[in-house]
Short mmCIF file of C-alpha atoms and ligand atoms in Angstrom, two decimals:
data_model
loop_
_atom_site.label_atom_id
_atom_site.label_comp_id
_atom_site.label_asym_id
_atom_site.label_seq_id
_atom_site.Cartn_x
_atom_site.Cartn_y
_atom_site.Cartn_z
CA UNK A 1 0.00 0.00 0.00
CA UNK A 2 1.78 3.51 -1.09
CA UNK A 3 2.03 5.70 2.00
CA UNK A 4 -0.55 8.42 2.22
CA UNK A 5 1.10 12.37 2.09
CA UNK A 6 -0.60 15.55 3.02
CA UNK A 7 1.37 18.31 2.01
CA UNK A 8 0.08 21.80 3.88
CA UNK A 9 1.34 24.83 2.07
CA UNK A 10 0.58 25.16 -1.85
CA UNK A 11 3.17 27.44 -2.96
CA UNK A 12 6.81 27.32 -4.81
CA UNK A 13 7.62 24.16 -2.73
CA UNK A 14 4.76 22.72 -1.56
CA UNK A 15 3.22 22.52 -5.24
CA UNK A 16 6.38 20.56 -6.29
CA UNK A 17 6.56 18.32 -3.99
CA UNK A 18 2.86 17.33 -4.59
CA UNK A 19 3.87 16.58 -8.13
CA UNK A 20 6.98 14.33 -6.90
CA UNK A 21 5.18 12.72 -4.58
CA UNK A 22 2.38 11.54 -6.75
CA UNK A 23 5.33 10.48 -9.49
CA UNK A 24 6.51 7.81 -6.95
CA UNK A 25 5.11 4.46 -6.76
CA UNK A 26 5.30 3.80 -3.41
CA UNK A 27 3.49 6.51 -2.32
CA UNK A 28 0.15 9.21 -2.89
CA UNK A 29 -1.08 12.68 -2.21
CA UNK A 30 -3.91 12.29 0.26
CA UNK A 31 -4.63 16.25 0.10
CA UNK A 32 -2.73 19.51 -0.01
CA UNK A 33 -3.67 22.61 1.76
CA UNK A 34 -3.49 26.29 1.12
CA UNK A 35 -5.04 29.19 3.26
CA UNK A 36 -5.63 31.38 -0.11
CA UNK A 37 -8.48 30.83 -3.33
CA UNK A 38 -5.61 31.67 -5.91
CA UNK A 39 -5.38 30.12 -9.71
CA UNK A 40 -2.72 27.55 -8.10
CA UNK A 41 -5.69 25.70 -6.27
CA UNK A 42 -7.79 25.22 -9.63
CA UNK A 43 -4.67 23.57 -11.00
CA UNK A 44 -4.08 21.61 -8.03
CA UNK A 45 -7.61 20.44 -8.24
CA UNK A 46 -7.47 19.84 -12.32
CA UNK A 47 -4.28 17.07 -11.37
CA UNK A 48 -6.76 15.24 -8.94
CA UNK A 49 -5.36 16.27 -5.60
CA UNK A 50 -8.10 16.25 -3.02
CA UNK A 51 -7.66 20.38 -1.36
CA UNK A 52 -8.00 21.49 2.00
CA UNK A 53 -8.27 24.60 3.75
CA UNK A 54 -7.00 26.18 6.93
CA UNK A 55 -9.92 28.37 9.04
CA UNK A 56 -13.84 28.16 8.04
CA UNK A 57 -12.89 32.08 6.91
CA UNK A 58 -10.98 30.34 4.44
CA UNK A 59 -13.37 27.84 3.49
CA UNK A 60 -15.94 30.89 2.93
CA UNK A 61 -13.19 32.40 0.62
CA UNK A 62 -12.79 29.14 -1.55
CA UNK A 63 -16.36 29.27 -1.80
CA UNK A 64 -17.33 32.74 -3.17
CA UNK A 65 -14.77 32.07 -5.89
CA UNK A 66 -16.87 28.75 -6.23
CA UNK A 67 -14.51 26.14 -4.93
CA UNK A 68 -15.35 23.23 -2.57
CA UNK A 69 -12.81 22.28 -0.51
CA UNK A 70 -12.88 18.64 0.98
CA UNK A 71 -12.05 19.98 4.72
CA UNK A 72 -10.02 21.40 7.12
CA UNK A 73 -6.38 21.17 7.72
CA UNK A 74 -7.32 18.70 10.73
CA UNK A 75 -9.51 16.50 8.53
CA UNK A 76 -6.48 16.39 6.43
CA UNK A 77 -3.85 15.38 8.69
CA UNK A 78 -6.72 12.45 9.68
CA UNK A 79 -6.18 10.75 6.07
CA UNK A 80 -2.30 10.95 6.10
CA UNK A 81 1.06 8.73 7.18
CA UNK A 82 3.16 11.94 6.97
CA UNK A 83 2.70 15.49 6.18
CA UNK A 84 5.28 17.79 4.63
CA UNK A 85 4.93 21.22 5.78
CA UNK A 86 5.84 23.76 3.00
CA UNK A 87 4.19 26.89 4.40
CA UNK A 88 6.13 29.86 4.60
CA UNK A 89 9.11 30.77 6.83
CA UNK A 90 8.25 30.58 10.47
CA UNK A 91 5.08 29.38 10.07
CA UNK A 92 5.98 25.61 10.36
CA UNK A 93 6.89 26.20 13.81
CA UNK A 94 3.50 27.64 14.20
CA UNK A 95 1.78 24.71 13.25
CA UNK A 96 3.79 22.11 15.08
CA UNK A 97 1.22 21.75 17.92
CA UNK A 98 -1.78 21.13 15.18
CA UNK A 99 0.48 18.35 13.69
CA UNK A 100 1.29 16.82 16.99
CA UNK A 101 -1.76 16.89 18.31
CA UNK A 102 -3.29 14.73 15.35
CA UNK A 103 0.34 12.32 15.96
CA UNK A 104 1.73 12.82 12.47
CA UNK A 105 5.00 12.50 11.65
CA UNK A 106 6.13 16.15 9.84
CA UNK A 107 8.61 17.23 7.31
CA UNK A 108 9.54 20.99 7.31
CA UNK A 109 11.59 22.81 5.12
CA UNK A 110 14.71 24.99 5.37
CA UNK A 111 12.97 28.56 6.45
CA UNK A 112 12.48 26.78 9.80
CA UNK A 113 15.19 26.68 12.49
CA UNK A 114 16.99 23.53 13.42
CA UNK A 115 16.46 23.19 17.12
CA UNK A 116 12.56 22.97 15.74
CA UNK A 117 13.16 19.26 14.94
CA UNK A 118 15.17 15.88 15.51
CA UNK A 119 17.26 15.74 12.49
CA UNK A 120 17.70 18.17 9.21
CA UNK A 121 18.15 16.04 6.51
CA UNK A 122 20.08 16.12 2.89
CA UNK A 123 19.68 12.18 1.37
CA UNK A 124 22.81 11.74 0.09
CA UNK A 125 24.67 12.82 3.61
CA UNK A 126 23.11 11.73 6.29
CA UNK A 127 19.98 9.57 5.51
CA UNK A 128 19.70 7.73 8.37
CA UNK A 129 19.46 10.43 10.65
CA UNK A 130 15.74 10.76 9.66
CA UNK A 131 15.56 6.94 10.47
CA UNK A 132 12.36 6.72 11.92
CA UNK A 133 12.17 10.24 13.40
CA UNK A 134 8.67 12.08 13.71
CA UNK A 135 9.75 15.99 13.23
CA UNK A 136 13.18 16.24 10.45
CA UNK A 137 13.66 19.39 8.41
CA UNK A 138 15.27 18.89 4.69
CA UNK A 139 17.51 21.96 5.11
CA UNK A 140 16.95 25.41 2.68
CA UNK A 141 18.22 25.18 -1.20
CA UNK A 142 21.34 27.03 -0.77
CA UNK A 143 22.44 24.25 2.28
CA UNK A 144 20.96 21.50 0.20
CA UNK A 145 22.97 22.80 -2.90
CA UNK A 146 26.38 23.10 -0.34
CA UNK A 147 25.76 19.68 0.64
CA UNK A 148 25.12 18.13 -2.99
CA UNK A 149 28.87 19.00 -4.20
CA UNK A 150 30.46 19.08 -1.08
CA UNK A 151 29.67 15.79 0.77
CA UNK A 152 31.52 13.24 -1.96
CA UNK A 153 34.70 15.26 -1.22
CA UNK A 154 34.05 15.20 2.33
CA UNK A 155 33.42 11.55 2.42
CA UNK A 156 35.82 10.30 -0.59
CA UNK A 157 38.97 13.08 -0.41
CA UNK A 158 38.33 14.74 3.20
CA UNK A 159 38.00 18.33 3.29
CA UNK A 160 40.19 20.63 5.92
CA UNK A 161 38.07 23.73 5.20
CA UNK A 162 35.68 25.37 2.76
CA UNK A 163 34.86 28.96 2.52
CA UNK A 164 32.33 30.12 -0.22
CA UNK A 165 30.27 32.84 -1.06
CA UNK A 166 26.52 32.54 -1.99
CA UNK A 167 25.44 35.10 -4.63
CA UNK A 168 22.12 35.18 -3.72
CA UNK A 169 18.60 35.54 -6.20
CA UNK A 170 16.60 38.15 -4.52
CA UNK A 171 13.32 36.43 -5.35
CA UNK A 172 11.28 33.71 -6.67
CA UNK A 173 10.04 34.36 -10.49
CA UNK A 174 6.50 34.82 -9.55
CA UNK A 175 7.21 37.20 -6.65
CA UNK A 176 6.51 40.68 -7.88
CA UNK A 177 6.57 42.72 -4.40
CA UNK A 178 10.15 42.46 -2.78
CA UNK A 179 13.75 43.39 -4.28
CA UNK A 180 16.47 44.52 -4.25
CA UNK A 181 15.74 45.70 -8.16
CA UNK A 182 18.65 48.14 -8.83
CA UNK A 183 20.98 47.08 -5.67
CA UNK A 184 23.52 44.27 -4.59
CA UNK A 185 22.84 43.78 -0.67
CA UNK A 186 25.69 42.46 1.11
CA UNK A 187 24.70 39.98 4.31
CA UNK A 188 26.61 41.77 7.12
CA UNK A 189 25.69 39.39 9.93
CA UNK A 190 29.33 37.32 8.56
CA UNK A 191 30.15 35.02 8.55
CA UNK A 192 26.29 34.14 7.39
CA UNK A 193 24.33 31.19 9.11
CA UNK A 194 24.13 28.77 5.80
CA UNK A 195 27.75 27.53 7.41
CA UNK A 196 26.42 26.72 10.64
CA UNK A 197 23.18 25.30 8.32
CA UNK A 198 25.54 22.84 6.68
CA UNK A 199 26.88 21.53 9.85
CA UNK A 200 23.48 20.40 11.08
CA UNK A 201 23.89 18.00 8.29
CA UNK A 202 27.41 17.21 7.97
CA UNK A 203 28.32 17.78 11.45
CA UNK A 204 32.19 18.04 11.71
CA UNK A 205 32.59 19.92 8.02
CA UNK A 206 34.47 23.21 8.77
CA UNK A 207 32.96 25.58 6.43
CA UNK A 208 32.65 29.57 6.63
CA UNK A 209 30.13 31.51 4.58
CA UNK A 210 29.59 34.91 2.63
CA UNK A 211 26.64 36.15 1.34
CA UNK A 212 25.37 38.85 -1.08
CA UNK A 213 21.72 39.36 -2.74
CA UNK A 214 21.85 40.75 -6.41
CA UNK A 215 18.98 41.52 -8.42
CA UNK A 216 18.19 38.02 -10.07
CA UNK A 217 15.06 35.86 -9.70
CA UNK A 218 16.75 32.64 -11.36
CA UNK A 219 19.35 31.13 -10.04
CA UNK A 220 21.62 31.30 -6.97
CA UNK A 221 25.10 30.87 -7.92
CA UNK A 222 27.98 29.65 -5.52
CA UNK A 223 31.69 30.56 -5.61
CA UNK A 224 33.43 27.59 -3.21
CA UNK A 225 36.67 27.14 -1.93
CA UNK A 226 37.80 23.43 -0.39
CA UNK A 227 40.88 22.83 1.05
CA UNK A 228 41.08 19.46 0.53
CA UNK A 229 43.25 16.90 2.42
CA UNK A 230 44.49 14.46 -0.48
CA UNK A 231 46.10 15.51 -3.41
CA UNK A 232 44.17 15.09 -6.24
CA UNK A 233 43.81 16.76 -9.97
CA UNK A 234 40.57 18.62 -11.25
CA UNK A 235 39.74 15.78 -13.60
CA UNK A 236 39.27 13.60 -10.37
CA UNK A 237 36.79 15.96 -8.88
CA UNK A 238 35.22 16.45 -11.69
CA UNK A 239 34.70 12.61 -12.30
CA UNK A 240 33.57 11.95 -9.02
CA UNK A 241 30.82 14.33 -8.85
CA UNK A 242 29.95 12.54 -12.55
CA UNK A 243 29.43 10.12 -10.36
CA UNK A 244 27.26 11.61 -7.70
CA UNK A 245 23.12 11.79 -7.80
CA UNK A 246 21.56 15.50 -8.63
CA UNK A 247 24.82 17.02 -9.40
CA UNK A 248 25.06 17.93 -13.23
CA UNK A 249 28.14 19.58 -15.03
CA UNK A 250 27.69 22.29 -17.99
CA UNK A 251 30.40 23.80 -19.79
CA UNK A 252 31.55 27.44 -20.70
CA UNK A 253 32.91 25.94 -23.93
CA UNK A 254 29.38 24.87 -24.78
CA UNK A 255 27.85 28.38 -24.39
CA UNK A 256 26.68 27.91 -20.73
CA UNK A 257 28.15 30.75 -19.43
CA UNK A 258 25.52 32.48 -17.45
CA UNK A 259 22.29 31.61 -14.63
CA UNK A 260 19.87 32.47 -17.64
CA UNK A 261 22.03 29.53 -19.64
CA UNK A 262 21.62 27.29 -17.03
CA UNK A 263 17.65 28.07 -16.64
CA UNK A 264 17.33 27.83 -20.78
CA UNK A 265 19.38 24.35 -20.46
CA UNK A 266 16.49 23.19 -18.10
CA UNK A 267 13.64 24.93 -20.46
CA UNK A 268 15.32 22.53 -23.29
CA UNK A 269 14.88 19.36 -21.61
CA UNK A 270 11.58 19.44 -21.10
CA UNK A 271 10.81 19.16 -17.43
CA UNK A 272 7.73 20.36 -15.55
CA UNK A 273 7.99 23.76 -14.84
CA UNK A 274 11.66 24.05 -16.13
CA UNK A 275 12.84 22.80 -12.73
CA UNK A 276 16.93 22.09 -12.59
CA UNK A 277 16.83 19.28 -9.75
CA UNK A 278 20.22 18.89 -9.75
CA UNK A 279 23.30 21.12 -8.73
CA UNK A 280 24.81 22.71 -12.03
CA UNK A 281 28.57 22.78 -11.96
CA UNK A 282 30.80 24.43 -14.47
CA UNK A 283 33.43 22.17 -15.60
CA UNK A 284 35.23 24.31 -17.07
CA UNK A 285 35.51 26.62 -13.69
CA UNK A 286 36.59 23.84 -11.65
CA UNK A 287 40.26 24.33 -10.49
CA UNK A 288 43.21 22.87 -8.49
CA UNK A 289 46.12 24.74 -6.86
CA UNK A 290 48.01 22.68 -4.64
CA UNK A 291 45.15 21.26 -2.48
CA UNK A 292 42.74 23.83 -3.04
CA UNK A 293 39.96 23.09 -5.13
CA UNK A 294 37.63 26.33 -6.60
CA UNK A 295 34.40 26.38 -8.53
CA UNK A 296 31.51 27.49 -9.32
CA UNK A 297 27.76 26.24 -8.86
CA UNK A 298 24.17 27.48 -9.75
CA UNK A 299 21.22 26.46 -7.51
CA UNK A 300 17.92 26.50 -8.68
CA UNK A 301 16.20 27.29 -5.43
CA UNK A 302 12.43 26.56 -6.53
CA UNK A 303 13.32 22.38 -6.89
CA UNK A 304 16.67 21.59 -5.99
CA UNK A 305 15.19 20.28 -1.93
CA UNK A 306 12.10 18.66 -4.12
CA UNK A 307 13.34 15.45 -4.72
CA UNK A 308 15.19 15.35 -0.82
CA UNK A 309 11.27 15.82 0.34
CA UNK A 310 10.78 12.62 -1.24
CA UNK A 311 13.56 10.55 0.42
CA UNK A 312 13.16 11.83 3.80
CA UNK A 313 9.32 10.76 3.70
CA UNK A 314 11.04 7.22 2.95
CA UNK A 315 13.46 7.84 5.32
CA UNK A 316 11.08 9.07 8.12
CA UNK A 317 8.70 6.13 7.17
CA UNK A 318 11.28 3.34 7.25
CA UNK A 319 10.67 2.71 3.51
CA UNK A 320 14.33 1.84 2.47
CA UNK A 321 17.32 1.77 4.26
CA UNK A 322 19.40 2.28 1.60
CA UNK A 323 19.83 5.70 0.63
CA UNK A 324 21.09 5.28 -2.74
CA UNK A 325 18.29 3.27 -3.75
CA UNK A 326 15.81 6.00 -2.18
CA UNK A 327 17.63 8.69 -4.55
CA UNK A 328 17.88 6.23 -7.91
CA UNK A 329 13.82 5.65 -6.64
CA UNK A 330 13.31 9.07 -6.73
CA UNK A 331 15.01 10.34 -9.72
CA UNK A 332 13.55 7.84 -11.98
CA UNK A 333 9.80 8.88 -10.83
CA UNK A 334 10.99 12.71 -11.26
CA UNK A 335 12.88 12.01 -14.98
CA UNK A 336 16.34 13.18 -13.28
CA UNK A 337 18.98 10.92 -14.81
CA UNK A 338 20.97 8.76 -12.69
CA UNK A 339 24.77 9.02 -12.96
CA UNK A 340 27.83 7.64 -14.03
CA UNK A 341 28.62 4.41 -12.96
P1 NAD B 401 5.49 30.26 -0.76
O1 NAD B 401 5.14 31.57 -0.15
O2 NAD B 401 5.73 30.17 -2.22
O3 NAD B 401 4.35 29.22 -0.43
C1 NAD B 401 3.79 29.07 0.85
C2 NAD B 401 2.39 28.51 0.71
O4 NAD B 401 1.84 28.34 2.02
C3 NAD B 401 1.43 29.42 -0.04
O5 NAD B 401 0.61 28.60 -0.84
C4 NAD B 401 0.60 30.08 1.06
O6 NAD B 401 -0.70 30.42 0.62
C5 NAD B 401 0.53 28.94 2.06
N1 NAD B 401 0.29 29.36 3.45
C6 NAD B 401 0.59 30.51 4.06
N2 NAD B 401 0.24 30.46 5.36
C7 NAD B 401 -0.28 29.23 5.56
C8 NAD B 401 -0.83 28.57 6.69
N3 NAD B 401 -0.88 29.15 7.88
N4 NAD B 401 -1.27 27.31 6.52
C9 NAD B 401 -1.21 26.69 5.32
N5 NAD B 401 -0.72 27.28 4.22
C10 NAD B 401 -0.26 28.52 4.34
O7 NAD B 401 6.73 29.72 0.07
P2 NAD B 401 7.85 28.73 -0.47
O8 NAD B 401 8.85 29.51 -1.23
O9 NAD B 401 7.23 27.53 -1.07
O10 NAD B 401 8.57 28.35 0.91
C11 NAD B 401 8.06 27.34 1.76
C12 NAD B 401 9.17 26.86 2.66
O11 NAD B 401 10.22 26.32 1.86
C13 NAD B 401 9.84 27.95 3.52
O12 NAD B 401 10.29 27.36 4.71
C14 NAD B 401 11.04 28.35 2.68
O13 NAD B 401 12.08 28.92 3.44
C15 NAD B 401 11.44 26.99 2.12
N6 NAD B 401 12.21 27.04 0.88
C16 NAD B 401 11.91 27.94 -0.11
C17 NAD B 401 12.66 27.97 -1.26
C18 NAD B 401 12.41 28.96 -2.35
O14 NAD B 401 13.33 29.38 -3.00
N7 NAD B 401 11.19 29.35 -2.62
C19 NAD B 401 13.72 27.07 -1.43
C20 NAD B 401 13.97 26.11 -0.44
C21 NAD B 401 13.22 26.13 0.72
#
C-alpha cells in the first residue's frame, strides 16, 4: 500500500513536492492545503489532488470564488502517514502543535530553524538520521545545494576547510513585491548562518560563509573554496561528482556561461515547470592549486530540496534503508537521470 502524504502549504515548494510525490510508486497525495483561493488551487484540483483549507474564513473564501474544498487542515492530517509542511518561513513552527496533536510524523523545510526538529536532513549525507524520526527538516536550497557538491569530497577526499560565497537571487520568479531591483545587498551578519546550516547536516565539516543578494530571480550561484586533504587533480573531482546523484556539469565551452544559460538548459529538456533538480557545476571553472579546489555552482532554489522531500518521507517512514536506492527511486519517478557508474 503507497504511504498516504498531506502536504500543507501550496506554494513554490509545496506545489512541487505534490507533483513528486504523486510520481513515486510507493506513495500518494492524500490532500494539499493552502489558506488562499488563488489560480494555483484550480490547478491543483485539475491534477486530482483532493484540497483542503485552513480556518472556516478560508473555506468561505474558496467558496465565493466557487470552490469546494474537501475539509479542514485537521480532517487532512486524519487521512495521512506523513505530512510535509511547505508553508512559509516561520510558520511551520507555528503549526507544530496542530500536527502533533493529530500524531503525524512532519517534514519541514529549510525557512524553519533547526532546534525545531530531531534531524535536518540532505539524502545523500546523512539519511539515516531521519531513520524513523517524527519531526526532520530537509535543510533550505542554498544548504541542500552546499551539501550536494560538497559531501563526496568530504566523504571520498576529506575536506580541511571550505569557505564560499553565496550570490544570492533576490526572489522567486512569480514574486513581484520584494527586491532589491537596482541594488547588490551584502549579508553583514558574517560570517552568514548557511555555514552553521551545513553543519546540522554534515556535522564536523568546517565551512565559513559569505553572502550577497543581487537583483536576479533565477538562479543562486555559488563561488566555493575546499581545502582538501588528499592531493588530487581537477579531472578527479570532476569525475567523481559525474558520479554523484543530482549534481550535473555544464560547460563554458558549450555556451553555458551564465544563470539564464543554465535556466534555458532546463527549459530545453523538457521538465515540468523548467525545474533544474540537480546542482549545475561548471566544468570548465573547476580548479586545483596545490590542495585547493575552486568552482563554481548554480542552484535553482524553486526544486533543488524537491526530490530530498521525497527521500526523507522514505526515510522518516522506514521505507528503504538504503539511501542510494531511495535517490535512484526518486530520480527515476521525477525524470532526473541517474549518474555515471
Ligand atoms: P510560498 O510563499 O511560495 O508558499 C507558501 C504557501 O503556504 C502558499 O501557498 C501560502 O498560501 C501557504 N500558506 C501561508 N500560510 C499558511 C498557513 N498558515 N497554513 C497553510 N498554508 C499557508 O513559500 P515557499 O517559497 O514555497 O517556501 C516554503 C518553505 O520552503 C519555507 O520554509 C522556505 O524557506 C522553504 N524554501 C523555499 C525555497 C524557495 O526558493 N522558494 C527554497 C527552499 C526552501
Amino acid at each position: 500500500m503507497p504511504v498516504k502524504v498531506a502536504i500543507n502549504g501550496y506554494g513554490t515548494i509545496g506545489k512541487r513536492v505534490a507533483d513528486a510525490v504523486a510520481a513515486q510508486d510507493d506513495m500518494r497525495v492524500i490532500g494539499v492545503a493552502k489558506r488562499r483561493p488563488t489560480y494555483e488551487v484550480r490547478t491543483a484540483i485539475g491534477k486530482g489532488y483532493p484540497f483542503y483549507t485552513i480556518t472556516e474564513e478560508n473555506r468561505a473564501d474558496f467558496k465565493r470564488r466557487g470552490l469546494e474544498v474537501a475539509g479542514l487542515l485537521p480532517d487532512m492530517l486524519k487521512e495521512a502517514d506523513i505530512v510535509v509542511d511547505c508553508t512559509p518561513e516561520d510558520v511551520g513552527a507555528e503549526n507544530k502543535p496542530l500536527y502533533e496533536k493529530a500524531g503525524r510524523p512532519v517534514i519541514y523545510q529549510g525557512g524553519e530553524e533547526a532546534e525545531l526538529v530531531e534531524a535536518s536532513f540532505n539524502a545523500a549525507a546523512n539519511y539515516k538520521e531521519a531513520w524513523g524520526k517524527r519531526a526532520v527538516r530537509v535543510v533550505s536550497c542554498n544548504t541542500t545545494g552546499l551539501c550536494r557538491t560538497l559531501f563526496p569530497l568530504y566523504r571520498d577526499l576529506g575536506i580541511e576547510d571550505v569557505f564560499a560565497v553565496m550570490v544570492r537571487r533576490a526572489v522567486d520568479p512569480q514574486d513581484a513585491k520584494k527586491g532589491p531591483v537596482n541594488a547588490i545587498t551584502p549579508a553583514l551578519k558574517v560570517p552568514t548562518h548557511h555555514g552553521p546550516d551545513v553543519k546540522t547536516v554534515i556535522h564536523d565539516l568546517p565551512i565559513q560563509t559569505m553572502a550577497v543578494v543581487v537583483p536576479t530571480t533565477l538562479m543562486h550561484l555559488h563561488a566555493i573554496q575546499v581545502t582538501l586533504k588528499k592531493d588530487v587533480s581537477a579531472k578527479d573531482v570532476i569525475a567523481l561528482w559525474e558520479r554523484t546523484p543530482r549534481v550535473r556539469l555544464v560547460d563554458g565551452g558549450e555556451e553555458v556561461k551564465s544563470t539564464s544559460h543554465v535556466m534555458e538548459l532546463a527549459r530545453e529538456l523538457g521538465r515540468s515547470r523548467s525545474d533544474l533538480f540537480e546542482i549545475a557545476v561548471w566544468r570548465d571553472g573547476v580548479s586545483v592549486v596545490g590542495r585547493k579546489l575552486y568552482y563554481y555552482q548554480a542552484v535553482h532554489q524553486e526544486s533543488d530540496v524537491v526530490p530530498e522531500n521525497v527521500d526523507c518521507i522514505r526515510s522518516m517512514l522506514e521505507l528503504e534503508t538504503d539511501p542510494l536506492r531511495s535517490i535512484a527511486k526518486t530520480d527515476r519517478g521525477m525524470g532526473i537521470p541517474a549518474p555515471r557508474k
